[in-house]
Coordinates of C-alpha atoms in Angstrom, one line a residue:
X1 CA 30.4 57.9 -154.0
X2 CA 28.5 61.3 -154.3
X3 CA 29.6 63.9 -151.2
X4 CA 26.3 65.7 -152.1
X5 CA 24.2 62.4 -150.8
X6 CA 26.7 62.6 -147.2
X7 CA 25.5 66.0 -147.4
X8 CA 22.6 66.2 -147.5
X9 CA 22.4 63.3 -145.1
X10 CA 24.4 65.5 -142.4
X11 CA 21.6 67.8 -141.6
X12 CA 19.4 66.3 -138.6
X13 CA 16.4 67.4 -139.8
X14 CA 16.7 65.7 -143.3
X15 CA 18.0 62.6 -141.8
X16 CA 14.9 62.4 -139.7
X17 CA 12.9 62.9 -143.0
X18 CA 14.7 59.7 -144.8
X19 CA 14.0 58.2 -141.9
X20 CA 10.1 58.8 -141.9
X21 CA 10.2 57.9 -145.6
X22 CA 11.4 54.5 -144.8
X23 CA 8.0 53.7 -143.8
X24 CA 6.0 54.8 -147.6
X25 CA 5.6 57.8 -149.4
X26 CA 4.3 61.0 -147.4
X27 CA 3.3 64.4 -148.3
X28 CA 5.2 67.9 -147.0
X29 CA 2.4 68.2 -144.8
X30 CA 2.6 65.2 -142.8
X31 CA 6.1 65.1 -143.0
X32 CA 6.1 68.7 -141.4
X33 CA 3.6 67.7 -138.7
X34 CA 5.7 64.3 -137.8
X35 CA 8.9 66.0 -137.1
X36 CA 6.9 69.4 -135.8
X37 CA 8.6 71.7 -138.2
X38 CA 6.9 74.4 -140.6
X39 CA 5.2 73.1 -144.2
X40 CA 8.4 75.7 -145.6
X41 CA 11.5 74.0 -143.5
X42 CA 10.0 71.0 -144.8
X43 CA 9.9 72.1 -148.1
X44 CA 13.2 73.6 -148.4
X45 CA 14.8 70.0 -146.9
X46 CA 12.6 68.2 -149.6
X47 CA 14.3 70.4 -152.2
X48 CA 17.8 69.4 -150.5
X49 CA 17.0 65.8 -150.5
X50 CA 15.3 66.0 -154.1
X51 CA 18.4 67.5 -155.8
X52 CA 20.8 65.1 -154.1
X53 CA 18.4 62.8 -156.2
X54 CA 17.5 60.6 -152.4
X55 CA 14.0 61.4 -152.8
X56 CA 11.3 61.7 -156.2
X57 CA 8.1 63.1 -156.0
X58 CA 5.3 61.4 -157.0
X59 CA 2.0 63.3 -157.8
X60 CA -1.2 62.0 -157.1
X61 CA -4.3 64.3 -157.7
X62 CA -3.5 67.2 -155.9
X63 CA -1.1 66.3 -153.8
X64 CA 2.9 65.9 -154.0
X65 CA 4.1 62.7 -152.1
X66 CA 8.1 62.5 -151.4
X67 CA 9.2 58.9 -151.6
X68 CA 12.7 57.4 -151.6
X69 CA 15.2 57.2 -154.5
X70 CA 16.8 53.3 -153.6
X71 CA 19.9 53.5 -155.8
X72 CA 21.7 56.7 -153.9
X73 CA 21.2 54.5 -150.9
X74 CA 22.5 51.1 -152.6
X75 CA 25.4 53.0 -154.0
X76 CA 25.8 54.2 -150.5
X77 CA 26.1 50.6 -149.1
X78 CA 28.2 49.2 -151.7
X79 CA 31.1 52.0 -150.7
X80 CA 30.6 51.2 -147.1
X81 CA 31.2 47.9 -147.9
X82 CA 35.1 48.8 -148.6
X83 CA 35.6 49.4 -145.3
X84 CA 33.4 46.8 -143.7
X85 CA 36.3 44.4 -144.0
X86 CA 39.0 46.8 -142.3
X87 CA 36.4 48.1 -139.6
X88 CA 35.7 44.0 -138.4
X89 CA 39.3 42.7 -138.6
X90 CA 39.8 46.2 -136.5
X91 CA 37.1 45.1 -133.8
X92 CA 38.4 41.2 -134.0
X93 CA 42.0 42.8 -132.5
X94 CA 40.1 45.0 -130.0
X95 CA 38.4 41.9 -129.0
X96 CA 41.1 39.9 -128.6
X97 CA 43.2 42.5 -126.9
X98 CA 40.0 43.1 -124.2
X99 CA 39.8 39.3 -123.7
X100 CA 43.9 39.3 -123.0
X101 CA 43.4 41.8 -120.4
X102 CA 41.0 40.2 -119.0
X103 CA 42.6 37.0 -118.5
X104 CA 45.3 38.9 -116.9
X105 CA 43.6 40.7 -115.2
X106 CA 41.6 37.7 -113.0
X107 CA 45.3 35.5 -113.6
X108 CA 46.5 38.1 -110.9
X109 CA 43.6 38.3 -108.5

């Protein structure tokens, strides 16, 4: 797994941009005016988000439209996955631990 993709995913602002690209391909410009930032923030978190390969550009006519990249994010998944398995078994003992204490806990009342 890449640790430029985590971060460039750490800054708000481009998080909030993958997450308006989840919807289609959008220019700087109405990506600036969604999240109410400058045409220039937006451009420099484009660049971010473009050399951490999340995003490619497509141009059509005059106009630059950012779209996302799906591997970064399947790789992504696929190493979250490794943990999946410990992070469930982990909530399974928390579950069964709270249910414990709750029996207990109404056994004594």
């Amino acid at each position: 797994m890449d640790m430029t993709t985590f971060s460039a995913l750490a800054e708000p602002n481009r998080l909030r941009i993958v997450e308006l690209l989840l919807d289609g391909p959008m220019s700087v410009g109405d990506i600036a005016l969604r999240l109410d930032l400058r045409q220039p923030q937006a451009s420099k978190h484009l660049r971010t988000l473009l050399e951490a390969d999340l995003v490619e550009v497509e141009a059509i006519a005059n106009r630059r439209n950012y779209k996302l990249r799906l591997e970064p994010f399947q790789e992504m998944d696929a190493w979250l996955d490794t943990y999946r398995g410990t992070w469930n078994e982990q909530f399974d003992k928390l579950e069964t631990y709270l249910h414990k204490l709750h029996s207990k806990k109404n056994n004594s009342n």
